[in-house]
PDBQT receptor file of N, H, CA, C and O in Angstrom, charges set to zero:
ATOM      1  N   MET A   1       0.839  -1.171   0.000  1.00  0.00    +0.000 N 
ATOM      2  CA  MET A   1       0.000   0.000   0.000  1.00  0.00    +0.000 C 
ATOM      3  C   MET A   1       0.894   1.249   0.000  1.00  0.00    +0.000 C 
ATOM      4  O   MET A   1       1.888   1.305   0.724  1.00  0.00    +0.000 OA
ATOM      5  N   ALA A   2       0.535   2.244  -0.814  1.00  0.00    +0.000 N 
ATOM      6  H   ALA A   2      -0.273   2.198  -1.402  1.00  0.00    +0.000 HD
ATOM      7  CA  ALA A   2       1.319   3.472  -0.902  1.00  0.00    +0.000 C 
ATOM      8  C   ALA A   2       1.099   4.327   0.342  1.00  0.00    +0.000 C 
ATOM      9  O   ALA A   2       0.040   4.283   0.968  1.00  0.00    +0.000 OA
ATOM     10  N   LYS A   3       2.123   5.102   0.680  1.00  0.00    +0.000 N 
ATOM     11  H   LYS A   3       2.983   5.137   0.171  1.00  0.00    +0.000 HD
ATOM     12  CA  LYS A   3       1.997   5.997   1.827  1.00  0.00    +0.000 C 
ATOM     13  C   LYS A   3       1.047   7.137   1.489  1.00  0.00    +0.000 C 
ATOM     14  O   LYS A   3       1.054   7.655   0.372  1.00  0.00    +0.000 OA
ATOM     15  N   LYS A   4       0.244   7.515   2.448  1.00  0.00    +0.000 N 
ATOM     16  H   LYS A   4       0.239   7.095   3.355  1.00  0.00    +0.000 HD
ATOM     17  CA  LYS A   4      -0.647   8.652   2.288  1.00  0.00    +0.000 C 
ATOM     18  C   LYS A   4       0.188   9.916   2.451  1.00  0.00    +0.000 C 
ATOM     19  O   LYS A   4       1.003  10.013   3.369  1.00  0.00    +0.000 OA
ATOM     20  N   THR A   5      -0.013  10.877   1.567  1.00  0.00    +0.000 N 
ATOM     21  H   THR A   5      -0.675  10.798   0.822  1.00  0.00    +0.000 HD
ATOM     22  CA  THR A   5       0.727  12.128   1.676  1.00  0.00    +0.000 C 
ATOM     23  C   THR A   5      -0.239  13.274   1.945  1.00  0.00    +0.000 C 
ATOM     24  O   THR A   5      -1.425  13.205   1.621  1.00  0.00    +0.000 OA
ATOM     25  N   LYS A   6       0.299  14.320   2.541  1.00  0.00    +0.000 N 
ATOM     26  H   LYS A   6       1.263  14.375   2.804  1.00  0.00    +0.000 HD
ATOM     27  CA  LYS A   6      -0.470  15.531   2.807  1.00  0.00    +0.000 C 
ATOM     28  C   LYS A   6       0.270  16.703   2.174  1.00  0.00    +0.000 C 
ATOM     29  O   LYS A   6       1.501  16.750   2.172  1.00  0.00    +0.000 OA
ATOM     30  N   ASN A   7      -0.484  17.630   1.647  1.00  0.00    +0.000 N 
ATOM     31  H   ASN A   7      -1.483  17.592   1.648  1.00  0.00    +0.000 HD
ATOM     32  CA  ASN A   7       0.088  18.838   1.061  1.00  0.00    +0.000 C 
ATOM     33  C   ASN A   7       0.037  19.972   2.068  1.00  0.00    +0.000 C 
ATOM     34  O   ASN A   7      -0.887  20.050   2.878  1.00  0.00    +0.000 OA
ATOM     35  N   PHE A   8       1.035  20.855   2.018  1.00  0.00    +0.000 N 
ATOM     36  H   PHE A   8       1.785  20.792   1.360  1.00  0.00    +0.000 HD
ATOM     37  CA  PHE A   8       1.007  22.046   2.847  1.00  0.00    +0.000 C 
ATOM     38  C   PHE A   8       1.842  23.128   2.183  1.00  0.00    +0.000 C 
ATOM     39  O   PHE A   8       2.711  22.841   1.360  1.00  0.00    +0.000 OA
ATOM     40  N   ILE A   9       1.574  24.354   2.542  1.00  0.00    +0.000 N 
ATOM     41  H   ILE A   9       0.868  24.587   3.211  1.00  0.00    +0.000 HD
ATOM     42  CA  ILE A   9       2.307  25.493   1.993  1.00  0.00    +0.000 C 
ATOM     43  C   ILE A   9       3.449  25.823   2.939  1.00  0.00    +0.000 C 
ATOM     44  O   ILE A   9       3.261  25.880   4.154  1.00  0.00    +0.000 OA
ATOM     45  N   LEU A  10       4.625  26.039   2.381  1.00  0.00    +0.000 N 
ATOM     46  H   LEU A  10       4.777  25.993   1.394  1.00  0.00    +0.000 HD
ATOM     47  CA  LEU A  10       5.797  26.391   3.164  1.00  0.00    +0.000 C 
ATOM     48  C   LEU A  10       6.313  27.749   2.702  1.00  0.00    +0.000 C 
ATOM     49  O   LEU A  10       6.594  27.943   1.519  1.00  0.00    +0.000 OA
ATOM     50  N   ARG A  11       6.433  28.661   3.612  1.00  0.00    +0.000 N 
ATOM     51  H   ARG A  11       6.205  28.504   4.573  1.00  0.00    +0.000 HD
ATOM     52  CA  ARG A  11       7.018  29.971   3.294  1.00  0.00    +0.000 C 
ATOM     53  C   ARG A  11       8.481  29.923   3.713  1.00  0.00    +0.000 C 
ATOM     54  O   ARG A  11       8.805  29.587   4.852  1.00  0.00    +0.000 OA
ATOM     55  N   ILE A  12       9.351  30.261   2.779  1.00  0.00    +0.000 N 
ATOM     56  H   ILE A  12       9.088  30.534   1.854  1.00  0.00    +0.000 HD
ATOM     57  CA  ILE A  12      10.785  30.167   3.046  1.00  0.00    +0.000 C 
ATOM     58  C   ILE A  12      11.489  31.312   2.322  1.00  0.00    +0.000 C 
ATOM     59  O   ILE A  12      11.104  31.669   1.208  1.00  0.00    +0.000 OA
ATOM     60  N   ASP A  13      12.495  31.876   2.931  1.00  0.00    +0.000 N 
ATOM     61  H   ASP A  13      12.808  31.585   3.835  1.00  0.00    +0.000 HD
ATOM     62  CA  ASP A  13      13.174  33.005   2.291  1.00  0.00    +0.000 C 
ATOM     63  C   ASP A  13      13.928  32.532   1.042  1.00  0.00    +0.000 C 
ATOM     64  O   ASP A  13      14.313  31.367   0.941  1.00  0.00    +0.000 OA
ATOM     65  N   SER A  14      14.127  33.433   0.117  1.00  0.00    +0.000 N 
ATOM     66  H   SER A  14      13.814  34.379   0.199  1.00  0.00    +0.000 HD
ATOM     67  CA  SER A  14      14.687  33.063  -1.189  1.00  0.00    +0.000 C 
ATOM     68  C   SER A  14      16.120  32.536  -1.102  1.00  0.00    +0.000 C 
ATOM     69  O   SER A  14      16.486  31.650  -1.873  1.00  0.00    +0.000 OA
ATOM     70  N   ASP A  15      16.938  33.055  -0.187  1.00  0.00    +0.000 N 
ATOM     71  H   ASP A  15      16.641  33.775   0.440  1.00  0.00    +0.000 HD
ATOM     72  CA  ASP A  15      18.309  32.554  -0.059  1.00  0.00    +0.000 C 
ATOM     73  C   ASP A  15      18.334  31.093   0.396  1.00  0.00    +0.000 C 
ATOM     74  O   ASP A  15      19.115  30.286  -0.106  1.00  0.00    +0.000 OA
ATOM     75  N   THR A  16      17.469  30.772   1.352  1.00  0.00    +0.000 N 
ATOM     76  H   THR A  16      16.834  31.428   1.760  1.00  0.00    +0.000 HD
ATOM     77  CA  THR A  16      17.385  29.389   1.828  1.00  0.00    +0.000 C 
ATOM     78  C   THR A  16      16.863  28.486   0.717  1.00  0.00    +0.000 C 
ATOM     79  O   THR A  16      17.369  27.381   0.522  1.00  0.00    +0.000 OA
ATOM     80  N   MET A  17      15.854  28.954  -0.009  1.00  0.00    +0.000 N 
ATOM     81  H   MET A  17      15.443  29.852   0.150  1.00  0.00    +0.000 HD
ATOM     82  CA  MET A  17      15.291  28.141  -1.092  1.00  0.00    +0.000 C 
ATOM     83  C   MET A  17      16.326  27.924  -2.190  1.00  0.00    +0.000 C 
ATOM     84  O   MET A  17      16.412  26.832  -2.751  1.00  0.00    +0.000 OA
ATOM     85  N   ASP A  18      17.101  28.937  -2.497  1.00  0.00    +0.000 N 
ATOM     86  H   ASP A  18      17.031  29.825  -2.042  1.00  0.00    +0.000 HD
ATOM     87  CA  ASP A  18      18.172  28.786  -3.500  1.00  0.00    +0.000 C 
ATOM     88  C   ASP A  18      19.173  27.721  -3.058  1.00  0.00    +0.000 C 
ATOM     89  O   ASP A  18      19.622  26.910  -3.867  1.00  0.00    +0.000 OA
ATOM     90  N   ALA A  19      19.519  27.728  -1.774  1.00  0.00    +0.000 N 
ATOM     91  H   ALA A  19      19.154  28.387  -1.117  1.00  0.00    +0.000 HD
ATOM     92  CA  ALA A  19      20.467  26.741  -1.244  1.00  0.00    +0.000 C 
ATOM     93  C   ALA A  19      19.884  25.328  -1.321  1.00  0.00    +0.000 C 
ATOM     94  O   ALA A  19      20.593  24.382  -1.666  1.00  0.00    +0.000 OA
ATOM     95  N   ILE A  20      18.596  25.182  -1.001  1.00  0.00    +0.000 N 
ATOM     96  H   ILE A  20      18.020  25.950  -0.721  1.00  0.00    +0.000 HD
ATOM     97  CA  ILE A  20      17.938  23.871  -1.065  1.00  0.00    +0.000 C 
ATOM     98  C   ILE A  20      17.866  23.387  -2.508  1.00  0.00    +0.000 C 
ATOM     99  O   ILE A  20      18.122  22.213  -2.778  1.00  0.00    +0.000 OA
ATOM    100  N   GLU A  21      17.526  24.262  -3.427  1.00  0.00    +0.000 N 
ATOM    101  H   GLU A  21      17.318  25.215  -3.208  1.00  0.00    +0.000 HD
ATOM    102  CA  GLU A  21      17.453  23.891  -4.847  1.00  0.00    +0.000 C 
ATOM    103  C   GLU A  21      18.816  23.455  -5.378  1.00  0.00    +0.000 C 
ATOM    104  O   GLU A  21      18.907  22.485  -6.130  1.00  0.00    +0.000 OA
ATOM    105  N   ALA A  22      19.868  24.163  -4.993  1.00  0.00    +0.000 N 
ATOM    106  H   ALA A  22      19.793  24.952  -4.383  1.00  0.00    +0.000 HD
ATOM    107  CA  ALA A  22      21.220  23.790  -5.424  1.00  0.00    +0.000 C 
ATOM    108  C   ALA A  22      21.623  22.444  -4.835  1.00  0.00    +0.000 C 
ATOM    109  O   ALA A  22      22.208  21.613  -5.530  1.00  0.00    +0.000 OA
ATOM    110  N   TRP A  23      21.313  22.225  -3.564  1.00  0.00    +0.000 N 
ATOM    111  H   TRP A  23      20.838  22.900  -3.000  1.00  0.00    +0.000 HD
ATOM    112  CA  TRP A  23      21.621  20.962  -2.896  1.00  0.00    +0.000 C 
ATOM    113  C   TRP A  23      20.870  19.819  -3.578  1.00  0.00    +0.000 C 
ATOM    114  O   TRP A  23      21.434  18.754  -3.823  1.00  0.00    +0.000 OA
ATOM    115  N   ALA A  24      19.591  20.052  -3.881  1.00  0.00    +0.000 N 
ATOM    116  H   ALA A  24      19.132  20.918  -3.681  1.00  0.00    +0.000 HD
ATOM    117  CA  ALA A  24      18.782  19.037  -4.564  1.00  0.00    +0.000 C 
ATOM    118  C   ALA A  24      19.390  18.685  -5.916  1.00  0.00    +0.000 C 
ATOM    119  O   ALA A  24      19.467  17.510  -6.274  1.00  0.00    +0.000 OA
ATOM    120  N   ALA A  25      19.813  19.679  -6.656  1.00  0.00    +0.000 N 
ATOM    121  H   ALA A  25      19.750  20.634  -6.365  1.00  0.00    +0.000 HD
ATOM    122  CA  ALA A  25      20.428  19.438  -7.967  1.00  0.00    +0.000 C 
ATOM    123  C   ALA A  25      21.718  18.634  -7.816  1.00  0.00    +0.000 C 
ATOM    124  O   ALA A  25      21.983  17.732  -8.612  1.00  0.00    +0.000 OA
ATOM    125  N   ASP A  26      22.511  18.952  -6.812  1.00  0.00    +0.000 N 
ATOM    126  H   ASP A  26      22.296  19.684  -6.166  1.00  0.00    +0.000 HD
ATOM    127  CA  ASP A  26      23.760  18.215  -6.566  1.00  0.00    +0.000 C 
ATOM    128  C   ASP A  26      23.497  16.743  -6.274  1.00  0.00    +0.000 C 
ATOM    129  O   ASP A  26      24.321  15.890  -6.608  1.00  0.00    +0.000 OA
ATOM    130  N   GLU A  27      22.356  16.433  -5.652  1.00  0.00    +0.000 N 
ATOM    131  H   GLU A  27      21.687  17.125  -5.381  1.00  0.00    +0.000 HD
ATOM    132  CA  GLU A  27      22.019  15.062  -5.248  1.00  0.00    +0.000 C 
ATOM    133  C   GLU A  27      21.048  14.395  -6.217  1.00  0.00    +0.000 C 
ATOM    134  O   GLU A  27      20.550  13.301  -5.952  1.00  0.00    +0.000 OA
ATOM    135  N   PHE A  28      20.779  15.068  -7.358  1.00  0.00    +0.000 N 
ATOM    136  H   PHE A  28      21.184  15.957  -7.574  1.00  0.00    +0.000 HD
ATOM    137  CA  PHE A  28      19.871  14.542  -8.385  1.00  0.00    +0.000 C 
ATOM    138  C   PHE A  28      18.474  14.251  -7.826  1.00  0.00    +0.000 C 
ATOM    139  O   PHE A  28      17.859  13.235  -8.152  1.00  0.00    +0.000 OA
ATOM    140  N   ARG A  29      17.992  15.155  -6.985  1.00  0.00    +0.000 N 
ATOM    141  H   ARG A  29      18.492  15.980  -6.720  1.00  0.00    +0.000 HD
ATOM    142  CA  ARG A  29      16.650  15.059  -6.419  1.00  0.00    +0.000 C 
ATOM    143  C   ARG A  29      15.845  16.277  -6.853  1.00  0.00    +0.000 C 
ATOM    144  O   ARG A  29      16.404  17.304  -7.237  1.00  0.00    +0.000 OA
ATOM    145  N   SER A  30      14.524  16.146  -6.786  1.00  0.00    +0.000 N 
ATOM    146  H   SER A  30      14.069  15.312  -6.474  1.00  0.00    +0.000 HD
ATOM    147  CA  SER A  30      13.662  17.316  -6.956  1.00  0.00    +0.000 C 
ATOM    148  C   SER A  30      13.773  18.157  -5.683  1.00  0.00    +0.000 C 
ATOM    149  O   SER A  30      14.233  17.676  -4.648  1.00  0.00    +0.000 OA
ATOM    150  N   THR A  31      13.355  19.394  -5.771  1.00  0.00    +0.000 N 
ATOM    151  H   THR A  31      12.981  19.785  -6.612  1.00  0.00    +0.000 HD
ATOM    152  CA  THR A  31      13.355  20.243  -4.581  1.00  0.00    +0.000 C 
ATOM    153  C   THR A  31      12.431  19.651  -3.516  1.00  0.00    +0.000 C 
ATOM    154  O   THR A  31      12.777  19.635  -2.334  1.00  0.00    +0.000 OA
ATOM    155  N   ASN A  32      11.264  19.167  -3.928  1.00  0.00    +0.000 N 
ATOM    156  H   ASN A  32      10.983  19.180  -4.887  1.00  0.00    +0.000 HD
ATOM    157  CA  ASN A  32      10.342  18.539  -2.989  1.00  0.00    +0.000 C 
ATOM    158  C   ASN A  32      10.975  17.304  -2.351  1.00  0.00    +0.000 C 
ATOM    159  O   ASN A  32      10.873  17.102  -1.141  1.00  0.00    +0.000 OA
ATOM    160  N   GLY A  33      11.624  16.485  -3.168  1.00  0.00    +0.000 N 
ATOM    161  H   GLY A  33      11.706  16.649  -4.151  1.00  0.00    +0.000 HD
ATOM    162  CA  GLY A  33      12.300  15.295  -2.647  1.00  0.00    +0.000 C 
ATOM    163  C   GLY A  33      13.387  15.647  -1.654  1.00  0.00    +0.000 C 
ATOM    164  O   GLY A  33      13.566  14.960  -0.649  1.00  0.00    +0.000 OA
ATOM    165  N   GLN A  34      14.114  16.720  -1.935  1.00  0.00    +0.000 N 
ATOM    166  H   GLN A  34      13.968  17.279  -2.751  1.00  0.00    +0.000 HD
ATOM    167  CA  GLN A  34      15.174  17.161  -1.029  1.00  0.00    +0.000 C 
ATOM    168  C   GLN A  34      14.597  17.621   0.305  1.00  0.00    +0.000 C 
ATOM    169  O   GLN A  34      15.131  17.292   1.364  1.00  0.00    +0.000 OA
ATOM    170  N   LEU A  35      13.507  18.380   0.253  1.00  0.00    +0.000 N 
ATOM    171  H   LEU A  35      13.072  18.648  -0.607  1.00  0.00    +0.000 HD
ATOM    172  CA  LEU A  35      12.869  18.827   1.491  1.00  0.00    +0.000 C 
ATOM    173  C   LEU A  35      12.358  17.644   2.303  1.00  0.00    +0.000 C 
ATOM    174  O   LEU A  35      12.508  17.628   3.525  1.00  0.00    +0.000 OA
ATOM    175  N   LEU A  36      11.757  16.658   1.648  1.00  0.00    +0.000 N 
ATOM    176  H   LEU A  36      11.634  16.671   0.656  1.00  0.00    +0.000 HD
ATOM    177  CA  LEU A  36      11.308  15.457   2.347  1.00  0.00    +0.000 C 
ATOM    178  C   LEU A  36      12.483  14.727   2.989  1.00  0.00    +0.000 C 
ATOM    179  O   LEU A  36      12.381  14.254   4.121  1.00  0.00    +0.000 OA
ATOM    180  N   TRP A  37      13.592  14.636   2.268  1.00  0.00    +0.000 N 
ATOM    181  H   TRP A  37      13.674  15.019   1.348  1.00  0.00    +0.000 HD
ATOM    182  CA  TRP A  37      14.780  13.961   2.791  1.00  0.00    +0.000 C 
ATOM    183  C   TRP A  37      15.319  14.708   4.020  1.00  0.00    +0.000 C 
ATOM    184  O   TRP A  37      15.647  14.089   5.032  1.00  0.00    +0.000 OA
ATOM    185  N   ILE A  38      15.407  16.037   3.923  1.00  0.00    +0.000 N 
ATOM    186  H   ILE A  38      15.140  16.539   3.101  1.00  0.00    +0.000 HD
ATOM    187  CA  ILE A  38      15.899  16.849   5.041  1.00  0.00    +0.000 C 
ATOM    188  C   ILE A  38      15.020  16.651   6.277  1.00  0.00    +0.000 C 
ATOM    189  O   ILE A  38      15.527  16.453   7.382  1.00  0.00    +0.000 OA
ATOM    190  N   ILE A  39      13.713  16.706   6.085  1.00  0.00    +0.000 N 
ATOM    191  H   ILE A  39      13.302  16.867   5.188  1.00  0.00    +0.000 HD
ATOM    192  CA  ILE A  39      12.788  16.552   7.215  1.00  0.00    +0.000 C 
ATOM    193  C   ILE A  39      12.889  15.151   7.803  1.00  0.00    +0.000 C 
ATOM    194  O   ILE A  39      12.941  14.992   9.023  1.00  0.00    +0.000 OA
ATOM    195  N   THR A  40      12.919  14.125   6.937  1.00  0.00    +0.000 N 
ATOM    196  H   THR A  40      12.877  14.254   5.946  1.00  0.00    +0.000 HD
ATOM    197  CA  THR A  40      13.017  12.747   7.413  1.00  0.00    +0.000 C 
ATOM    198  C   THR A  40      14.309  12.514   8.185  1.00  0.00    +0.000 C 
ATOM    199  O   THR A  40      14.298  11.858   9.226  1.00  0.00    +0.000 OA
ATOM    200  N   GLU A  41      15.422  13.044   7.685  1.00  0.00    +0.000 N 
ATOM    201  H   GLU A  41      15.431  13.577   6.838  1.00  0.00    +0.000 HD
ATOM    202  CA  GLU A  41      16.699  12.892   8.376  1.00  0.00    +0.000 C 
ATOM    203  C   GLU A  41      16.677  13.580   9.734  1.00  0.00    +0.000 C 
ATOM    204  O   GLU A  41      17.186  13.035  10.714  1.00  0.00    +0.000 OA
ATOM    205  N   ALA A  42      16.094  14.768   9.800  1.00  0.00    +0.000 N 
ATOM    206  H   ALA A  42      15.681  15.211   9.005  1.00  0.00    +0.000 HD
ATOM    207  CA  ALA A  42      16.004  15.481  11.084  1.00  0.00    +0.000 C 
ATOM    208  C   ALA A  42      15.155  14.688  12.078  1.00  0.00    +0.000 C 
ATOM    209  O   ALA A  42      15.512  14.580  13.252  1.00  0.00    +0.000 OA
ATOM    210  N   LEU A  43      14.037  14.136  11.614  1.00  0.00    +0.000 N 
ATOM    211  H   LEU A  43      13.747  14.224  10.661  1.00  0.00    +0.000 HD
ATOM    212  CA  LEU A  43      13.184  13.318  12.488  1.00  0.00    +0.000 C 
ATOM    213  C   LEU A  43      13.902  12.047  12.934  1.00  0.00    +0.000 C 
ATOM    214  O   LEU A  43      13.792  11.646  14.092  1.00  0.00    +0.000 OA
ATOM    215  N   ARG A  44      14.638  11.413  12.018  1.00  0.00    +0.000 N 
ATOM    216  H   ARG A  44      14.728  11.739  11.077  1.00  0.00    +0.000 HD
ATOM    217  CA  ARG A  44      15.369  10.192  12.353  1.00  0.00    +0.000 C 
ATOM    218  C   ARG A  44      16.436  10.472  13.406  1.00  0.00    +0.000 C 
ATOM    219  O   ARG A  44      16.569   9.725  14.375  1.00  0.00    +0.000 OA
ATOM    220  N   LYS A  45      17.191  11.544  13.214  1.00  0.00    +0.000 N 
ATOM    221  H   LYS A  45      17.082  12.150  12.427  1.00  0.00    +0.000 HD
ATOM    222  CA  LYS A  45      18.257  11.888  14.167  1.00  0.00    +0.000 C 
ATOM    223  C   LYS A  45      17.696  12.250  15.536  1.00  0.00    +0.000 C 
ATOM    224  O   LYS A  45      18.335  11.999  16.558  1.00  0.00    +0.000 OA
ATOM    225  N   ALA A  46      16.509  12.836  15.560  1.00  0.00    +0.000 N 
ATOM    226  H   ALA A  46      15.990  13.040  14.731  1.00  0.00    +0.000 HD
ATOM    227  CA  ALA A  46      15.871  13.205  16.826  1.00  0.00    +0.000 C 
ATOM    228  C   ALA A  46      15.071  12.041  17.414  1.00  0.00    +0.000 C 
ATOM    229  O   ALA A  46      14.444  12.175  18.464  1.00  0.00    +0.000 OA
ATOM    230  N   LYS A  47      15.104  10.904  16.726  1.00  0.00    +0.000 N 
ATOM    231  H   LYS A  47      15.614  10.796  15.873  1.00  0.00    +0.000 HD
ATOM    232  CA  LYS A  47      14.346   9.709  17.147  1.00  0.00    +0.000 C 
ATOM    233  C   LYS A  47      12.864  10.028  17.308  1.00  0.00    +0.000 C 
ATOM    234  O   LYS A  47      12.228   9.628  18.283  1.00  0.00    +0.000 OA
ATOM    235  N   ARG A  48      12.330  10.757  16.330  1.00  0.00    +0.000 N 
ATOM    236  H   ARG A  48      12.847  11.083  15.539  1.00  0.00    +0.000 HD
ATOM    237  CA  ARG A  48      10.927  11.165  16.365  1.00  0.00    +0.000 C 
ATOM    238  C   ARG A  48      10.103  10.514  15.256  1.00  0.00    +0.000 C 
ATOM    239  O   ARG A  48       8.909  10.790  15.141  1.00  0.00    +0.000 OA
ATOM    240  N   LEU A  49      10.715   9.656  14.437  1.00  0.00    +0.000 N 
ATOM    241  H   LEU A  49      11.685   9.431  14.530  1.00  0.00    +0.000 HD
ATOM    242  CA  LEU A  49       9.964   8.971  13.391  1.00  0.00    +0.000 C 
ATOM    243  C   LEU A  49       9.055   7.925  14.019  1.00  0.00    +0.000 C 
ATOM    244  O   LEU A  49       9.432   7.279  14.997  1.00  0.00    +0.000 OA
ATOM    245  N   PRO A  50       7.850   7.752  13.459  1.00  0.00    +0.000 N 
ATOM    246  CA  PRO A  50       6.980   6.687  13.989  1.00  0.00    +0.000 C 
ATOM    247  C   PRO A  50       7.621   5.328  13.745  1.00  0.00    +0.000 C 
ATOM    248  O   PRO A  50       8.330   5.126  12.760  1.00  0.00    +0.000 OA
ATOM    249  N   LYS A  51       7.358   4.404  14.659  1.00  0.00    +0.000 N 
ATOM    250  H   LYS A  51       6.782   4.568  15.460  1.00  0.00    +0.000 HD
ATOM    251  CA  LYS A  51       7.904   3.061  14.513  1.00  0.00    +0.000 C 
ATOM    252  C   LYS A  51       7.229   2.364  13.345  1.00  0.00    +0.000 C 
ATOM    253  O   LYS A  51       6.024   2.511  13.139  1.00  0.00    +0.000 OA
ATOM    254  N   LYS A  52       8.010   1.602  12.576  1.00  0.00    +0.000 N 
ATOM    255  H   LYS A  52       8.988   1.482  12.743  1.00  0.00    +0.000 HD
ATOM    256  CA  LYS A  52       7.463   0.855  11.450  1.00  0.00    +0.000 C 
ATOM    257  C   LYS A  52       6.687  -0.343  11.964  1.00  0.00    +0.000 C 
ATOM    258  O   LYS A  52       7.079  -0.979  12.942  1.00  0.00    +0.000 OA
ATOM    259  N   LYS A  53       5.585  -0.645  11.295  1.00  0.00    +0.000 N 
ATOM    260  H   LYS A  53       5.267  -0.129  10.499  1.00  0.00    +0.000 HD
ATOM    261  CA  LYS A  53       4.772  -1.796  11.673  1.00  0.00    +0.000 C 
ATOM    262  C   LYS A  53       5.429  -3.067  11.157  1.00  0.00    +0.000 C 
ATOM    263  O   LYS A  53       5.967  -3.097  10.050  1.00  0.00    +0.000 OA
ATOM    264  N   THR A  54       5.380  -4.100  11.960  1.00  0.00    +0.000 N 
ATOM    265  H   THR A  54       4.943  -4.075  12.859  1.00  0.00    +0.000 HD
ATOM    266  CA  THR A  54       5.926  -5.388  11.541  1.00  0.00    +0.000 C 
ATOM    267  C   THR A  54       4.905  -6.093  10.654  1.00  0.00    +0.000 C 
ATOM    268  O   THR A  54       3.739  -5.700  10.609  1.00  0.00    +0.000 OA
ATOM    269  N   ASN A  55       5.340  -7.127   9.954  1.00  0.00    +0.000 N 
ATOM    270  H   ASN A  55       6.287  -7.446   9.990  1.00  0.00    +0.000 HD
ATOM    271  CA  ASN A  55       4.428  -7.905   9.116  1.00  0.00    +0.000 C 
ATOM    272  C   ASN A  55       3.304  -8.504   9.948  1.00  0.00    +0.000 C 
ATOM    273  O   ASN A  55       2.166  -8.578   9.483  1.00  0.00    +0.000 OA
ATOM    274  N   MET A  56       3.599  -8.927  11.159  1.00  0.00    +0.000 N 
ATOM    275  H   MET A  56       4.523  -8.867  11.538  1.00  0.00    +0.000 HD
ATOM    276  CA  MET A  56       2.598  -9.524  12.028  1.00  0.00    +0.000 C 
ATOM    277  C   MET A  56       1.511  -8.500  12.364  1.00  0.00    +0.000 C 
ATOM    278  O   MET A  56       0.327  -8.837  12.349  1.00  0.00    +0.000 OA
ATOM    279  N   GLU A  57       1.890  -7.266  12.664  1.00  0.00    +0.000 N 
ATOM    280  H   GLU A  57       2.852  -6.992  12.676  1.00  0.00    +0.000 HD
ATOM    281  CA  GLU A  57       0.919  -6.234  12.981  1.00  0.00    +0.000 C 
ATOM    282  C   GLU A  57       0.034  -5.932  11.773  1.00  0.00    +0.000 C 
ATOM    283  O   GLU A  57      -1.171  -5.726  11.921  1.00  0.00    +0.000 OA
ATOM    284  N   LYS A  58       0.632  -5.904  10.568  1.00  0.00    +0.000 N 
ATOM    285  H   LYS A  58       1.610  -6.071  10.447  1.00  0.00    +0.000 HD
ATOM    286  CA  LYS A  58      -0.129  -5.663   9.353  1.00  0.00    +0.000 C 
ATOM    287  C   LYS A  58      -1.126  -6.787   9.118  1.00  0.00    +0.000 C 
ATOM    288  O   LYS A  58      -2.277  -6.526   8.768  1.00  0.00    +0.000 OA
ATOM    289  N   THR A  59      -0.707  -8.020   9.303  1.00  0.00    +0.000 N 
ATOM    290  H   THR A  59       0.228  -8.232   9.588  1.00  0.00    +0.000 HD
ATOM    291  CA  THR A  59      -1.562  -9.190   9.093  1.00  0.00    +0.000 C 
ATOM    292  C   THR A  59      -2.730  -9.189  10.074  1.00  0.00    +0.000 C 
ATOM    293  O   THR A  59      -3.860  -9.491   9.692  1.00  0.00    +0.000 OA
ATOM    294  N   ASP A  60      -2.465  -8.852  11.332  1.00  0.00    +0.000 N 
ATOM    295  H   ASP A  60      -1.546  -8.606  11.642  1.00  0.00    +0.000 HD
ATOM    296  CA  ASP A  60      -3.518  -8.825  12.348  1.00  0.00    +0.000 C 
ATOM    297  C   ASP A  60      -4.625  -7.838  11.985  1.00  0.00    +0.000 C 
ATOM    298  O   ASP A  60      -5.801  -8.119  12.214  1.00  0.00    +0.000 OA
ATOM    299  N   LYS A  61      -4.264  -6.702  11.428  1.00  0.00    +0.000 N 
ATOM    300  H   LYS A  61      -3.309  -6.475  11.242  1.00  0.00    +0.000 HD
ATOM    301  CA  LYS A  61      -5.256  -5.689  11.094  1.00  0.00    +0.000 C 
ATOM    302  C   LYS A  61      -6.078  -6.066   9.861  1.00  0.00    +0.000 C 
ATOM    303  O   LYS A  61      -7.196  -5.579   9.689  1.00  0.00    +0.000 OA
ATOM    304  N   GLU A  62      -5.535  -6.921   9.011  1.00  0.00    +0.000 N 
ATOM    305  H   GLU A  62      -4.627  -7.317   9.151  1.00  0.00    +0.000 HD
ATOM    306  CA  GLU A  62      -6.248  -7.319   7.800  1.00  0.00    +0.000 C 
ATOM    307  C   GLU A  62      -7.331  -8.337   8.107  1.00  0.00    +0.000 C 
ATOM    308  O   GLU A  62      -8.246  -8.506   7.300  1.00  0.00    +0.000 OA
ATOM    309  N   ASP A  63      -7.264  -9.027   9.252  1.00  0.00    +0.000 N 
ATOM    310  H   ASP A  63      -6.521  -8.890   9.907  1.00  0.00    +0.000 HD
ATOM    311  CA  ASP A  63      -8.259 -10.064   9.591  1.00  0.00    +0.000 C 
ATOM    312  C   ASP A  63      -9.580  -9.493  10.027  1.00  0.00    +0.000 C 
ATOM    313  O   ASP A  63     -10.504 -10.243  10.341  1.00  0.00    +0.000 OA
TER     314      ASP A  63
């Protein structure tokens, strides 16, 4: 099953956006992909990402 995504508007100063766009280009990512990567990495480092469900938990919910 695909992950559900949510859209939101982000206001960011032009210098920061230019830096993100350049970084994204260096890593062959879209700007959106780069922002998702930055946010995910920050959450991972802060140990704030939700725990992944195991196969057993997924199977239990399907019954």
